[in-house]
PDB file of C-alpha atoms in Angstrom:
ATOM      1  CA  MET S 859     172.429 219.653  14.670  1.00 51.00           C
ATOM      2  CA  ASN S 860     175.950 218.422  13.635  1.00 55.00           C
ATOM      3  CA  PHE S 861     174.326 216.577  10.499  1.00 49.00           C
ATOM      4  CA  THR S 862     171.914 219.183   9.758  1.00 52.00           C
ATOM      5  CA  ARG S 863     175.551 221.150   9.299  1.00 52.00           C
ATOM      6  CA  THR S 864     176.685 218.974   7.574  1.00 48.00           C
ATOM      7  CA  LEU S 865     174.255 217.899   5.120  1.00 47.00           C
ATOM      8  CA  GLY S 866     173.634 221.937   4.054  1.00 50.00           C
ATOM      9  CA  VAL S 867     177.714 221.873   3.534  1.00 47.00           C
ATOM     10  CA  ALA S 868     177.309 218.829   1.109  1.00 48.00           C
ATOM     11  CA  ALA S 869     174.172 220.235  -0.682  1.00 47.00           C
ATOM     12  CA  ALA S 870     176.456 223.726  -1.197  1.00 46.00           C
ATOM     13  CA  VAL S 871     179.368 221.732  -2.398  1.00 44.00           C
ATOM     14  CA  ALA S 872     177.046 220.166  -4.933  1.00 46.00           C
ATOM     15  CA  ILE S 873     175.592 222.614  -6.325  1.00 45.00           C
ATOM     16  CA  VAL S 874     178.805 224.453  -6.796  1.00 42.00           C
ATOM     17  CA  ALA S 875     180.237 221.379  -8.298  1.00 44.00           C
ATOM     18  CA  ILE S 876     177.184 221.346 -10.599  1.00 44.00           C
ATOM     19  CA  ALA S 877     177.312 224.783 -11.592  1.00 42.00           C
ATOM     20  CA  THR S 878     181.641 224.221 -12.444  1.00 42.00           C
ATOM     21  CA  PRO S 879     182.037 223.468 -16.108  1.00 49.00           C
ATOM     22  CA  ALA S 880     183.734 220.447 -16.566  1.00 53.00           C
ATOM     23  CA  PHE S 881     186.786 221.359 -18.890  1.00 60.00           C
ATOM     24  CA  ALA S 882     188.145 225.132 -18.622  1.00 76.00           C
ATOM     25  CA  HIS S 883     188.899 227.262 -22.333  1.00 90.00           C
ATOM     26  CA  PRO S 884     192.929 226.655 -22.432  1.00 95.00           C
ATOM     27  CA  LYS S 885     194.498 229.730 -22.008  1.00 96.00           C
ATOM     28  CA  LEU S 886     197.820 230.936 -23.161  1.00 98.00           C
ATOM     29  CA  VAL S 887     200.492 230.691 -20.052  1.00 98.00           C
ATOM     30  CA  SER S 888     203.574 231.471 -21.998  1.00 98.00           C
ATOM     31  CA  SER S 889     205.319 232.023 -25.226  1.00 98.00           C
ATOM     32  CA  THR S 890     208.972 232.006 -26.558  1.00 98.00           C
ATOM     33  CA  PRO S 891     209.572 234.060 -28.191  1.00 98.00           C
ATOM     34  CA  ALA S 892     207.614 236.357 -25.531  1.00 98.00           C
ATOM     35  CA  ALA S 893     204.751 238.949 -26.359  1.00 98.00           C
ATOM     36  CA  LYS S 894     206.349 242.160 -28.106  1.00 98.00           C
ATOM     37  CA  SER S 895     209.870 240.935 -27.346  1.00 98.00           C
ATOM     38  CA  VAL S 896     212.946 241.494 -29.290  1.00 98.00           C
ATOM     39  CA  VAL S 897     215.067 238.534 -30.271  1.00 98.00           C
ATOM     40  CA  SER S 898     217.746 236.675 -32.510  1.00 97.00           C
ATOM     41  CA  ASN S 899     217.915 233.645 -34.154  1.00 96.00           C
ATOM     42  CA  VAL S 900     214.389 232.185 -33.960  1.00 98.00           C
ATOM     43  CA  ARG S 901     214.218 228.643 -35.231  1.00 97.00           C
ATOM     44  CA  GLN S 902     211.016 227.793 -33.198  1.00 97.00           C
ATOM     45  CA  VAL S 903     208.339 228.622 -31.685  1.00 98.00           C
ATOM     46  CA  ALA S 904     206.374 227.510 -28.570  1.00 98.00           C
ATOM     47  CA  LEU S 905     203.239 228.144 -27.008  1.00 98.00           C
ATOM     48  CA  THR S 906     202.087 226.820 -23.603  1.00 98.00           C
ATOM     49  CA  PHE S 907     198.728 226.500 -22.758  1.00 98.00           C
ATOM     50  CA  SER S 908     196.764 225.595 -19.377  1.00 97.00           C
ATOM     51  CA  GLU S 909     194.756 222.701 -20.742  1.00 96.00           C
ATOM     52  CA  ARG S 910     195.885 219.782 -22.974  1.00 97.00           C
ATOM     53  CA  LEU S 911     195.491 220.456 -26.581  1.00 98.00           C
ATOM     54  CA  ILE S 912     193.878 218.466 -29.249  1.00 97.00           C
ATOM     55  CA  PRO S 913     196.674 218.582 -32.171  1.00 96.00           C
ATOM     56  CA  THR S 914     194.580 218.435 -35.021  1.00 96.00           C
ATOM     57  CA  LEU S 915     192.345 221.421 -33.962  1.00 97.00           C
ATOM     58  CA  SER S 916     194.840 223.770 -32.378  1.00 98.00           C
ATOM     59  CA  GLY S 917     197.558 225.549 -34.725  1.00 97.00           C
ATOM     60  CA  ILE S 918     199.131 228.512 -35.641  1.00 98.00           C
ATOM     61  CA  ASP S 919     199.662 231.532 -38.525  1.00 98.00           C
ATOM     62  CA  LEU S 920     202.794 233.746 -38.848  1.00 98.00           C
ATOM     63  CA  VAL S 921     202.854 236.742 -40.616  1.00 98.00           C
ATOM     64  CA  MET S 922     205.781 238.843 -41.237  1.00 97.00           C
ATOM     65  CA  THR S 923     204.215 242.392 -40.788  1.00 96.00           C
ATOM     66  CA  GLY S 924     207.706 244.583 -41.498  1.00 95.00           C
ATOM     67  CA  MET S 925     210.855 244.363 -42.866  1.00 93.00           C
ATOM     68  CA  PRO S 926     213.778 246.884 -41.960  1.00 91.00           C
ATOM     69  CA  GLY S 927     214.323 249.392 -44.315  1.00 87.00           C
ATOM     70  CA  MET S 928     210.929 248.745 -46.061  1.00 85.00           C
ATOM     71  CA  ALA S 929     208.209 251.684 -45.009  1.00 80.00           C
ATOM     72  CA  ASN S 930     205.630 250.070 -46.994  1.00 82.00           C
ATOM     73  CA  HIS S 931     206.444 246.718 -46.304  1.00 81.00           C
ATOM     74  CA  ASN S 932     203.011 244.094 -47.193  1.00 91.00           C
ATOM     75  CA  PRO S 933     202.470 241.396 -44.911  1.00 95.00           C
ATOM     76  CA  MET S 934     203.675 237.993 -45.927  1.00 95.00           C
ATOM     77  CA  LYS S 935     203.053 234.782 -44.351  1.00 97.00           C
ATOM     78  CA  VAL S 936     205.522 232.493 -42.929  1.00 97.00           C
ATOM     79  CA  THR S 937     205.143 228.709 -44.588  1.00 96.00           C
ATOM     80  CA  GLY S 938     207.357 225.625 -44.430  1.00 96.00           C
ATOM     81  CA  PHE S 939     206.941 225.140 -41.023  1.00 97.00           C
ATOM     82  CA  ALA S 940     206.022 221.953 -39.041  1.00 96.00           C
ATOM     83  CA  ILE S 941     202.662 222.193 -36.202  1.00 97.00           C
ATOM     84  CA  SER S 942     203.456 219.433 -33.437  1.00 97.00           C
ATOM     85  CA  VAL S 943     202.265 219.610 -29.517  1.00 97.00           C
ATOM     86  CA  GLY S 944     204.916 218.803 -27.293  1.00 97.00           C
ATOM     87  CA  ALA S 945     205.293 215.596 -24.328  1.00 97.00           C
ATOM     88  CA  ASP S 946     203.418 217.695 -21.886  1.00 97.00           C
ATOM     89  CA  GLY S 947     200.084 218.165 -24.382  1.00 98.00           C
ATOM     90  CA  LYS S 948     199.670 221.694 -23.424  1.00 98.00           C
ATOM     91  CA  THR S 949     202.833 222.823 -25.630  1.00 98.00           C
ATOM     92  CA  LEU S 950     201.927 224.110 -29.496  1.00 98.00           C
ATOM     93  CA  VAL S 951     205.406 224.394 -31.531  1.00 98.00           C
ATOM     94  CA  ALA S 952     205.848 225.415 -34.517  1.00 98.00           C
ATOM     95  CA  SER S 953     209.563 224.494 -36.079  1.00 98.00           C
ATOM     96  CA  LEU S 954     210.857 226.304 -38.728  1.00 97.00           C
ATOM     97  CA  PRO S 955     212.741 225.199 -41.369  1.00 95.00           C
ATOM     98  CA  ARG S 956     215.281 228.082 -41.165  1.00 96.00           C
ATOM     99  CA  LYS S 957     215.377 230.918 -38.711  1.00 97.00           C
ATOM    100  CA  LEU S 958     213.221 233.850 -39.409  1.00 98.00           C
ATOM    101  CA  PRO S 959     215.047 237.086 -40.969  1.00 97.00           C
ATOM    102  CA  ALA S 960     215.087 240.342 -39.116  1.00 97.00           C
ATOM    103  CA  GLY S 961     211.509 241.708 -39.028  1.00 96.00           C
ATOM    104  CA  ALA S 962     208.356 242.431 -37.231  1.00 97.00           C
ATOM    105  CA  TYR S 963     205.992 239.281 -36.806  1.00 98.00           C
ATOM    106  CA  LEU S 964     202.331 238.937 -35.740  1.00 98.00           C
ATOM    107  CA  LEU S 965     201.667 235.248 -34.284  1.00 98.00           C
ATOM    108  CA  THR S 966     197.805 234.726 -34.414  1.00 98.00           C
ATOM    109  CA  TRP S 967     197.058 231.097 -32.460  1.00 98.00           C
ATOM    110  CA  HIS S 968     193.913 228.975 -32.029  1.00 98.00           C
ATOM    111  CA  ALA S 969     193.429 226.247 -29.690  1.00 97.00           C
ATOM    112  CA  VAL S 970     191.407 223.205 -28.799  1.00 97.00           C
ATOM    113  CA  SER S 971     191.042 221.699 -25.326  1.00 95.00           C
ATOM    114  CA  ALA S 972     188.611 218.534 -23.790  1.00 94.00           C
ATOM    115  CA  ASP S 973     185.696 221.364 -23.891  1.00 91.00           C
ATOM    116  CA  THR S 974     186.197 221.637 -27.643  1.00 93.00           C
ATOM    117  CA  HIS S 975     185.802 225.209 -27.662  1.00 93.00           C
ATOM    118  CA  ARG S 976     188.092 226.997 -29.845  1.00 96.00           C
ATOM    119  CA  VAL S 977     190.164 230.090 -28.153  1.00 97.00           C
ATOM    120  CA  THR S 978     192.196 232.199 -30.250  1.00 98.00           C
ATOM    121  CA  GLY S 979     194.659 235.241 -29.481  1.00 98.00           C
ATOM    122  CA  THR S 980     197.714 236.575 -31.121  1.00 98.00           C
ATOM    123  CA  ILE S 981     201.560 237.693 -29.890  1.00 98.00           C
ATOM    124  CA  SER S 982     203.675 240.086 -31.684  1.00 98.00           C
ATOM    125  CA  PHE S 983     207.408 240.188 -31.403  1.00 98.00           C
ATOM    126  CA  THR S 984     210.876 241.672 -33.217  1.00 98.00           C
ATOM    127  CA  VAL S 985     213.377 239.708 -34.759  1.00 98.00           C
ATOM    128  CA  LYS S 986     216.592 241.714 -34.928  1.00 97.00           C
TER     129      LYS S 986
END
């Protein structure tokens, strides 16, 4: 009887292990600046994920969507920054050549981990 019960538990564990994917998609854990925050002196943007990233397949786009005193401001893409992955393998870092000017920003990110599925998301923040 005890052997049958042990065998049944082992079979259930095996079924769950087979049904569970080996890798999960990376999920955004935190960001600096934080989503919807108002910040100053931004020279770097950092996004930390739940999984180690594949650096060559992960990145960001940063757009200034609003500028103080300009009601009809056309979005301007921010360029000239270097992208790297931190020592933990989970943090995507954009190092800016100079601090961001005051305005509203939209950061669009894409991340790929060992499962090779690309996930995307956005974060908005304001620089004062």
